[in-house]
Amino acid sequence: MTMQTPEFIDRARWTDRGFLGGWRSLAGGTGEVVNPATGATLATVGMAGAQDVALAAREARAAQKDWAARLPQQRAEIINRAADLLEKHGAELSGWIMRDSGSVQAKAMIEIEHGALFLRHAASLATQPLGTFIIGMDERRQYARRLPHGVVGVISPFNFPLVLSLRSIAPALALGNTVVHKPDPRTAISGGIIIARIFEEAGLPPGVLHVLPGGAEAGEALCTDGNVAMISFTGSSRGGAKVGELCGRHLKKVQLELGGKNPLVILDDADLDVAASNAAWGAFLHQGQICMATGLVLTHEKIAMQLAERLAEKARNLPAGDPDTLQVALGPIISDGQVTAIREVVEDAVAKGAKLLAGGRHQGRFFEATVLAGVKPGMRAFDEEIFGPVACVVSFSTDDEAVELANRSEYGLAGGVISADLGRAMALGERLNVGQLHINDQTVQGGPYAPFGGRGKSGNGSRMGGPADIEEFTQWQWVSVKQAATAYPF
Ligand code: NAD
């Protein structure tokens, strides 16, 4: 995709800088953002060190009182303007998402569309009722109200960089918090620069949002900073455990949205073509680099081989390559290390008896859509989150066995069940240990209106979106009011 002019994401403004009360050089230096499809350097951005995080947290804390004191409809107006800008400049911005995160155009456009929806949903939160009157134990008048935490630190991953950053930043801001945001440095433009630009242009007051690309060290500095009241983290379970540990040590509220190994159960009465299409979308969208990706295609033994073959046929027709050509269904894997990790999981499965029906090879970072049949517990392909385009077909003979196989995972993010018998699908689905259950659908589903999150190793019981946002980004304050102070026994 070619750049449009004039550019909304104009390089002169942000090259070599971070967004810290305005565009500034950062003490942590600079880092390159590289197109994972071509290896070409797209830009250099400021990289945050601990010093930058401390300064941003201080400024965010100083700005928070005024921001929270604004009329809620004024906060909502700014956030809605940011949504308008995201949509208005969608064609240009989606090009950046394609190039820094290796996304095909359709996925990049989903990020723009959903990003705007998350912003508008957040804006609507600002004007919700935020309290309740409480029955008293005496004549005092009592109520409880929801107050912002203060400064929220947001840490987001590379895979859906725009949406997964906005889904924390927008509700946090709407509800009167200020934010220090640390996107993954590999996707610093789509997960950071774009967000800083839309809010800057929408008229967000300086100091309310800071955007500091940086690595784990900057993330840890955010978790331990005394001016930061809450961390909203989306990423791997390993990273989340570290973040949770640091926040625990500093008695900080933490929201953890982590990995998944998501089962799609296909019953013996399912339409094979429709089921294969669901499995392909769930397993291969964005090269399988999605927390809700279909990680296990659990298929009744009567149809498992036919399903796997149809899936393989689809996989063979999904070209992988540079998304900029607009001719591919799969883009690059984010890093060479991740390509090796995916290959090793496939090799382990084949060595232990799984059948490779399609794919399994890669050219550089372009990994073919891969189908493994006969996947079983004990194979890494069954046990681990792969984060690559690998559909793992597992067969079962009874509904009980499907539930047992699905629930072996330590993760519990999303699950799906496909069957012509709605009652049977729902009865089975309700036994799955997941935070999101999709009947007659695959596992990759998202949006701002539903509470999203996982069980077990997929999180810490927190949820994002819909009614959960007020719960997560504010806390109760109990207020009691006596007509006049009265004396106590002593
Ligand atoms: P990651 O944990 O390596 O990185 C995520 C973010 O955390 C990045 O910004 C990174 O710089 C930062 N980080 C890493 N270590 C840190 C530390 N010790 N302290 C503070 N910050 C740290 O994750 P990844 O591999 O880049 O992303 C993929 C993972 O994210 C997958 O496991 C995927 O399932 C998960 N994910 C979950 C959701 C969800 O909503 N549940 C959504 C998307 C991705």
XYZ file of C-alpha atoms and ligand atoms in Angstrom:
534
model
C 0.000 0.000 0.000
C 1.366 3.431 -0.849
C 1.470 6.272 1.655
C -1.137 8.983 1.340
C -0.261 12.657 1.517
C -0.623 14.710 3.578
C 0.272 12.150 6.194
C -1.572 12.035 9.475
C 1.260 9.965 10.918
C 3.827 12.511 9.787
C 7.309 11.247 10.514
C 8.906 14.598 11.259
C 6.802 14.864 14.397
C 7.661 11.540 16.022
C 10.835 10.088 14.477
C 13.288 9.192 17.297
C 10.753 10.372 19.922
C 8.209 9.135 22.399
C 5.032 10.897 23.557
C 5.805 12.222 27.027
C 3.800 15.369 27.618
C 4.390 16.038 23.894
C 6.826 14.498 21.376
C 10.221 14.248 23.078
C 13.537 12.417 22.920
C 13.674 9.661 25.496
C 16.510 8.865 27.875
C 16.283 5.215 26.770
C 17.490 6.205 23.274
C 15.935 5.071 19.989
C 15.032 1.784 18.361
C 14.168 0.638 14.850
C 10.747 -0.615 13.861
C 11.219 -3.272 11.210
C 8.754 -4.647 8.663
C 8.665 -8.370 9.533
C 7.773 -9.208 5.919
C 10.780 -7.541 4.291
C 13.282 -6.809 7.040
C 13.230 -3.143 5.953
C 13.458 -0.481 8.636
C 10.176 1.416 8.708
C 11.130 4.102 11.207
C 13.067 4.821 14.355
C 11.173 5.721 17.497
C 12.099 6.773 21.000
C 12.681 3.847 23.370
C 11.794 4.322 27.008
C 14.131 3.621 29.871
C 13.195 3.501 33.547
C 13.890 7.237 33.839
C 11.318 8.067 31.138
C 8.727 5.839 32.783
C 9.252 7.566 36.133
C 8.875 11.015 34.549
C 5.746 10.022 32.618
C 4.173 8.486 35.728
C 4.860 11.677 37.702
C 3.360 13.879 34.984
C 0.377 11.566 34.571
C -0.280 11.702 38.293
C -0.058 15.479 38.283
C -2.546 15.670 35.385
C -5.046 13.172 36.786
C -7.009 15.385 39.207
C -7.925 17.928 36.527
C -8.743 15.233 33.993
C -11.043 13.439 36.444
C -12.656 16.766 37.388
C -13.674 17.515 33.801
C -17.299 17.009 32.934
C -17.715 13.392 31.816
C -19.267 14.540 28.543
C -16.102 16.547 27.797
C -13.993 13.424 28.257
C -16.434 11.508 26.063
C -16.246 14.170 23.360
C -12.454 13.914 23.099
C -12.576 10.117 22.939
C -15.277 10.189 20.247
C -13.150 12.644 18.272
C -10.241 10.190 18.496
C -12.569 7.510 17.037
C -13.545 9.850 14.192
C -9.872 10.463 13.385
C -9.070 6.766 13.417
C -11.831 6.144 10.900
C -11.078 9.203 8.798
C -7.432 8.225 8.377
C -8.138 4.474 8.298
C -6.613 3.893 4.857
C -3.277 5.458 5.839
C -3.250 3.958 9.337
C -4.096 0.440 8.183
C -0.995 0.605 5.957
C 1.157 1.122 9.040
C -0.574 -1.784 10.808
C 0.116 -4.006 7.792
C 3.764 -3.021 7.707
C 4.815 -3.055 11.361
C 2.813 -6.068 12.526
C 2.811 -8.154 9.318
C -0.967 -8.016 8.944
C -2.942 -8.704 5.800
C -5.141 -5.780 4.805
C -8.406 -7.337 6.043
C -6.958 -7.848 9.537
C -5.533 -4.325 9.574
C -8.977 -2.956 8.656
C -10.554 -5.021 11.465
C -8.185 -3.225 13.843
C -9.289 0.190 12.562
C -12.965 -0.707 12.720
C -12.780 -2.360 16.147
C -10.438 0.325 17.452
C -13.087 2.953 16.695
C -15.778 0.787 18.301
C -13.689 0.399 21.470
C -13.203 4.171 21.608
C -16.907 4.919 21.180
C -17.881 2.308 23.754
C -15.385 3.841 26.195
C -16.793 7.315 25.559
C -20.234 6.013 26.510
C -18.868 4.798 29.869
C -17.966 8.332 30.886
C -21.648 9.251 31.133
C -22.926 6.081 32.846
C -24.301 6.302 36.402
C -21.304 5.637 38.641
C -22.751 5.038 42.081
C -25.590 3.833 44.222
C -27.443 4.796 47.383
C -26.979 2.347 50.254
C -29.428 1.278 52.939
C -28.167 2.729 56.228
C -27.840 1.153 59.697
C -28.890 4.457 61.284
C -30.074 7.885 60.200
C -26.953 8.634 58.156
C -27.328 9.077 54.420
C -25.009 6.700 52.619
C -23.901 6.163 49.094
C -21.071 4.558 47.210
C -19.470 5.910 44.073
C -16.939 4.661 41.596
C -13.709 6.647 41.440
C -10.789 6.316 39.034
C -7.686 4.542 40.343
C -5.323 7.371 39.321
C -2.594 6.489 36.823
C -3.108 3.290 34.817
C -0.076 1.644 33.191
C -0.965 -0.203 29.975
C 1.333 -2.879 28.522
C 0.284 -4.381 25.181
C 1.514 -7.061 22.738
C 2.459 -7.096 19.052
C -0.297 -9.164 17.513
C -3.325 -6.814 17.526
C -1.326 -3.781 18.638
C -3.905 -1.061 18.013
C -7.012 -2.750 19.369
C -5.358 -4.406 22.356
C -3.854 -1.076 23.427
C -7.035 0.932 22.873
C -9.252 -1.529 24.728
C -7.362 -0.609 27.934
C -6.389 3.017 27.251
C -9.835 4.234 26.155
C -11.941 3.034 29.133
C -9.189 4.034 31.567
C -9.255 7.600 30.185
C -13.043 7.744 29.892
C -13.425 6.923 33.569
C -11.036 9.657 34.727
C -7.680 7.897 34.939
C -4.565 9.126 33.201
C -2.435 6.597 31.316
C 1.186 5.649 30.729
C 1.188 3.239 27.811
C 4.028 0.908 26.845
C 3.434 -0.797 23.504
C 5.592 -3.664 22.261
C 8.590 -1.929 20.610
C 8.250 -4.148 17.516
C 4.855 -2.607 16.780
C 5.562 0.811 18.237
C 3.773 2.599 15.402
C 0.457 0.747 15.261
C 0.395 0.099 19.018
C 1.730 3.511 20.069
C 2.399 6.353 17.628
C -1.050 6.078 15.994
C -2.727 6.235 19.400
C -0.697 9.226 20.554
C -1.512 11.019 17.284
C -5.277 10.490 17.358
C -5.502 11.659 20.960
C -3.156 14.592 20.351
C -5.284 15.713 17.412
C -8.525 15.058 19.303
C -7.469 17.617 21.930
C -6.506 15.422 24.875
C -4.769 17.707 27.394
C -0.990 17.253 27.698
C 0.074 14.830 30.417
C -3.122 12.733 30.332
C -1.675 10.069 28.027
C 1.984 9.137 27.625
C 3.139 6.655 25.004
C 6.524 5.077 25.644
C 7.652 2.249 23.368
C 10.018 -0.018 25.249
C 10.906 -3.543 26.253
C 10.427 -5.645 29.363
C 12.618 -3.334 31.432
C 10.360 -0.337 30.776
C 7.335 -2.549 31.506
C 8.799 -3.599 34.831
C 9.565 0.019 35.714
C 5.884 0.782 35.141
C 4.848 -2.098 37.429
C 7.047 -0.916 40.283
C 6.466 2.856 40.000
C 4.806 4.341 43.069
C 2.791 6.819 40.978
C 1.075 4.060 38.983
C -2.030 2.650 40.667
C -3.014 -0.107 38.240
C -1.464 -2.160 35.445
C -3.510 -3.435 32.527
C -1.368 -6.107 30.843
C -2.050 -8.114 27.683
C 0.576 -10.625 26.661
C 2.037 -14.042 27.354
C 1.351 -16.025 30.507
C 5.080 -15.935 31.267
C 5.214 -12.131 31.026
C 1.926 -11.877 32.919
C 3.248 -13.956 35.797
C 6.211 -11.613 36.145
C 3.980 -8.531 35.955
C 1.558 -10.029 38.489
C 4.428 -10.792 40.857
C 5.784 -7.231 40.658
C 2.351 -5.668 41.091
C 1.670 -7.943 44.068
C 4.890 -6.862 45.697
C 3.867 -3.219 45.215
C 0.213 -3.828 46.218
C -1.021 -2.626 42.855
C -4.239 -3.612 41.100
C -3.405 -5.713 38.033
C -5.447 -6.899 35.095
C -3.863 -9.817 33.226
C -5.108 -10.944 29.803
C -2.861 -13.811 28.738
C -2.433 -16.756 26.394
C -4.808 -19.479 25.261
C -5.073 -22.983 23.798
C -8.585 -22.750 22.551
C -10.693 -25.785 21.660
C -13.150 -25.863 18.777
C -15.322 -28.974 19.172
C -16.889 -30.289 15.958
C -19.629 -32.852 16.526
C -20.444 -35.695 14.141
C -23.589 -33.991 12.794
C -21.775 -30.795 11.736
C -21.741 -29.558 8.134
C -18.197 -30.468 7.093
C -17.543 -27.527 4.766
C -18.817 -24.970 7.244
C -16.888 -26.608 10.087
C -13.675 -26.690 8.014
C -14.119 -23.016 7.158
C -14.578 -22.146 10.845
C -11.492 -24.143 11.800
C -9.414 -22.512 9.045
C -10.398 -18.971 10.056
C -9.854 -19.739 13.747
C -6.446 -21.369 13.218
C -4.935 -19.292 10.398
C -6.146 -15.692 10.781
C -3.120 -13.458 11.351
C -0.891 -16.535 11.030
C -2.419 -17.984 14.204
C -0.837 -15.195 16.261
C -4.003 -14.528 18.251
C -4.671 -15.384 21.885
C -8.102 -16.781 20.903
C -6.785 -18.743 17.896
C -8.313 -22.181 17.535
C -5.562 -24.241 19.149
C -7.281 -27.649 19.040
C -9.760 -28.773 16.397
C -11.472 -31.509 18.410
C -13.456 -33.522 15.890
C -15.680 -36.549 16.311
C -13.834 -39.652 15.101
C -16.549 -40.412 12.514
C -15.655 -37.262 10.567
C -12.154 -36.379 11.829
C -10.225 -37.532 8.762
C -12.664 -35.959 6.269
C -12.610 -32.712 8.218
C -8.803 -32.722 8.369
C -8.603 -33.298 4.614
C -10.974 -30.427 3.828
C -9.014 -28.222 6.164
C -5.775 -29.245 4.432
C -7.288 -28.390 1.058
C -8.120 -24.926 2.355
C -4.647 -24.549 3.882
C -2.986 -25.350 0.550
C -4.965 -22.507 -1.024
C -3.885 -19.853 1.469
C -0.732 -18.197 0.135
C 1.740 -16.710 2.622
C 3.838 -13.681 1.687
C 4.282 -9.926 1.973
C 0.874 -8.357 2.833
C 1.831 -5.257 0.815
C 1.231 -7.274 -2.373
C -2.462 -7.590 -1.363
C -2.261 -11.109 -2.832
C -1.755 -13.180 0.312
C -3.940 -14.673 3.032
C -1.114 -15.071 5.539
C 1.604 -12.531 6.314
C 4.898 -13.070 8.126
C 5.512 -14.477 11.590
C 6.699 -11.691 13.888
C 10.278 -12.984 14.414
C 12.770 -15.625 13.278
C 12.823 -17.074 16.792
C 9.069 -17.593 16.651
C 9.371 -19.310 13.238
C 11.829 -21.780 14.769
C 9.536 -22.332 17.757
C 6.590 -23.162 15.442
C 8.709 -25.507 13.321
C 9.890 -27.384 16.407
C 6.317 -27.930 17.605
C 5.329 -29.335 14.186
C 8.418 -31.597 14.099
C 7.683 -32.871 17.607
C 4.104 -33.769 16.603
C 5.234 -35.601 13.451
C 7.958 -37.464 15.371
C 5.305 -38.621 17.858
C 2.930 -39.918 15.186
C 0.816 -36.969 13.982
C 0.149 -36.763 10.217
C 1.251 -33.610 8.399
C -1.521 -33.069 5.832
C -0.537 -29.597 4.648
C 2.167 -26.982 5.177
C 4.879 -27.485 7.758
C 7.412 -25.524 5.721
C 8.430 -21.908 5.706
C 10.354 -19.499 3.540
C 12.039 -17.139 5.907
C 9.270 -15.736 8.074
C 6.444 -16.946 5.829
C 5.108 -20.098 7.436
C 2.649 -22.131 5.400
C -0.834 -22.787 6.750
C -0.283 -26.177 8.358
C -2.634 -29.034 9.226
C -1.696 -31.821 11.613
C -4.076 -34.776 12.056
C -3.932 -37.347 14.830
C -2.665 -34.859 17.412
C -2.702 -36.295 20.928
C -1.891 -35.315 24.509
C 1.851 -35.552 25.100
C 2.619 -33.821 21.795
C 3.666 -30.197 22.191
C 1.090 -29.329 19.502
C -1.622 -30.544 21.894
C -0.187 -29.193 25.121
C 1.170 -25.740 24.188
C -0.017 -22.452 22.734
C 1.737 -22.392 19.318
C 1.126 -18.795 18.123
C 1.577 -19.895 14.523
C -0.641 -21.069 11.621
C -1.023 -24.684 12.727
C -4.408 -26.433 12.889
C -4.204 -29.426 15.238
C -6.952 -31.982 14.554
C -7.656 -34.250 17.530
C -10.312 -36.957 17.409
C -12.713 -38.042 20.145
C -15.434 -40.683 20.361
C -17.945 -39.269 22.869
C -19.056 -35.812 24.012
C -17.602 -36.598 27.450
C -14.231 -37.321 25.903
C -14.348 -34.052 23.932
C -14.938 -32.131 27.161
C -12.181 -34.031 28.933
C -9.666 -33.332 26.134
C -10.662 -29.648 25.898
C -10.393 -29.122 29.645
C -6.932 -30.680 30.000
C -5.367 -27.346 29.136
C -4.126 -25.077 31.894
C -5.451 -22.186 29.792
C -9.137 -21.273 29.642
C -9.669 -18.420 27.213
C -12.123 -19.232 24.389
C -13.997 -22.274 23.126
C -16.398 -23.111 20.330
C -18.775 -25.985 19.538
C -20.274 -26.731 16.124
C -23.249 -29.048 15.730
C -26.606 -29.242 13.942
C -28.130 -30.005 17.355
C -28.181 -26.708 19.260
C -29.175 -28.323 22.576
C -26.322 -30.821 22.392
C -23.835 -28.102 21.418
C -24.912 -25.904 24.334
C -24.899 -28.747 26.849
C -21.353 -29.659 25.808
C -20.184 -26.049 25.538
C -21.326 -25.146 29.019
C -18.960 -27.802 30.389
C -15.886 -26.150 28.820
C -13.572 -24.279 31.160
C -13.422 -21.032 29.175
C -14.060 -17.309 29.584
C -15.709 -17.068 26.136
C -17.999 -19.733 24.716
C -19.183 -19.559 21.098
C -21.869 -21.964 19.994
C -21.831 -22.760 16.284
C -18.828 -20.538 15.825
C -15.032 -20.639 15.983
C -12.951 -19.179 18.788
C -11.664 -15.849 17.406
C -14.291 -13.327 18.493
C -13.851 -9.903 20.024
C -15.422 -6.508 20.440
C -16.043 -3.799 23.003
C -19.436 -4.815 24.385
C -18.793 -8.220 25.966
C -16.641 -8.943 29.011
C -13.543 -10.626 27.563
C -10.999 -12.645 29.528
C -9.873 -16.076 30.519
C -9.706 -18.654 33.256
C -6.651 -20.499 34.587
C -3.367 -19.543 32.929
C -5.250 -17.205 30.555
C -5.512 -14.446 33.134
C -6.223 -13.528 36.714
C -10.005 -13.495 36.520
C -10.182 -9.935 35.224
C -12.299 -9.042 32.185
C -12.144 -6.307 29.546
C -15.041 -4.743 27.709
C -18.724 -4.139 28.264
C -19.829 -3.972 31.888
C -16.396 -5.140 33.086
C -14.696 -1.865 32.174
C -16.288 0.116 34.990
C -15.436 -2.656 37.459
C -11.833 -2.769 36.298
C -10.942 0.885 35.792
C -12.645 2.367 38.851
C -12.983 1.460 42.515
C -15.715 1.999 45.115
C -15.706 4.799 47.639
C -18.246 4.547 50.503
C -19.572 7.888 51.686
C -21.699 8.395 54.823
C -23.201 11.746 55.778
C -24.505 12.788 59.209
C -26.611 15.928 59.533
C -24.170 17.037 62.247
C -21.341 15.343 64.121
C -22.437 13.581 67.353
C -20.443 12.474 70.388
C -19.199 8.868 70.985
C -19.078 7.115 74.418
C -15.492 8.375 74.878
P 4.925 -10.888 25.852
O 4.423 -11.234 27.210
O 6.300 -11.304 25.493
O 4.863 -9.301 25.612
C 3.684 -8.543 25.793
C 4.054 -7.159 26.292
O 4.636 -7.280 27.590
C 5.090 -6.431 25.449
O 4.796 -5.049 25.454
C 6.387 -6.702 26.181
O 7.382 -5.728 25.933
C 5.916 -6.668 27.623
N 6.705 -7.448 28.577
C 7.351 -8.609 28.368
N 7.936 -9.017 29.513
C 7.631 -8.112 30.463
C 7.953 -7.973 31.846
N 8.721 -8.850 32.468
N 7.458 -6.910 32.515
C 6.680 -6.000 31.900
N 6.372 -6.059 30.580
C 6.838 -7.110 29.867
O 3.850 -11.436 24.832
P 4.041 -11.688 23.278
O 4.673 -13.017 23.094
O 4.660 -10.550 22.619
O 2.490 -11.733 22.860
C 1.848 -12.898 22.585
C 1.171 -13.451 23.827
O 0.140 -12.564 24.237
C 0.472 -14.775 23.532
O 0.681 -15.653 24.602
C -0.978 -14.371 23.424
O -1.884 -15.425 23.672
C -1.078 -13.276 24.426
N -2.239 -12.414 24.132
C -3.294 -12.428 24.986
C -4.432 -11.671 24.703
C -5.646 -11.680 25.602
O -6.482 -10.809 25.479
N -5.796 -12.651 26.490
C -4.458 -10.891 23.547
C -3.344 -10.916 22.704
C -2.235 -11.670 23.006
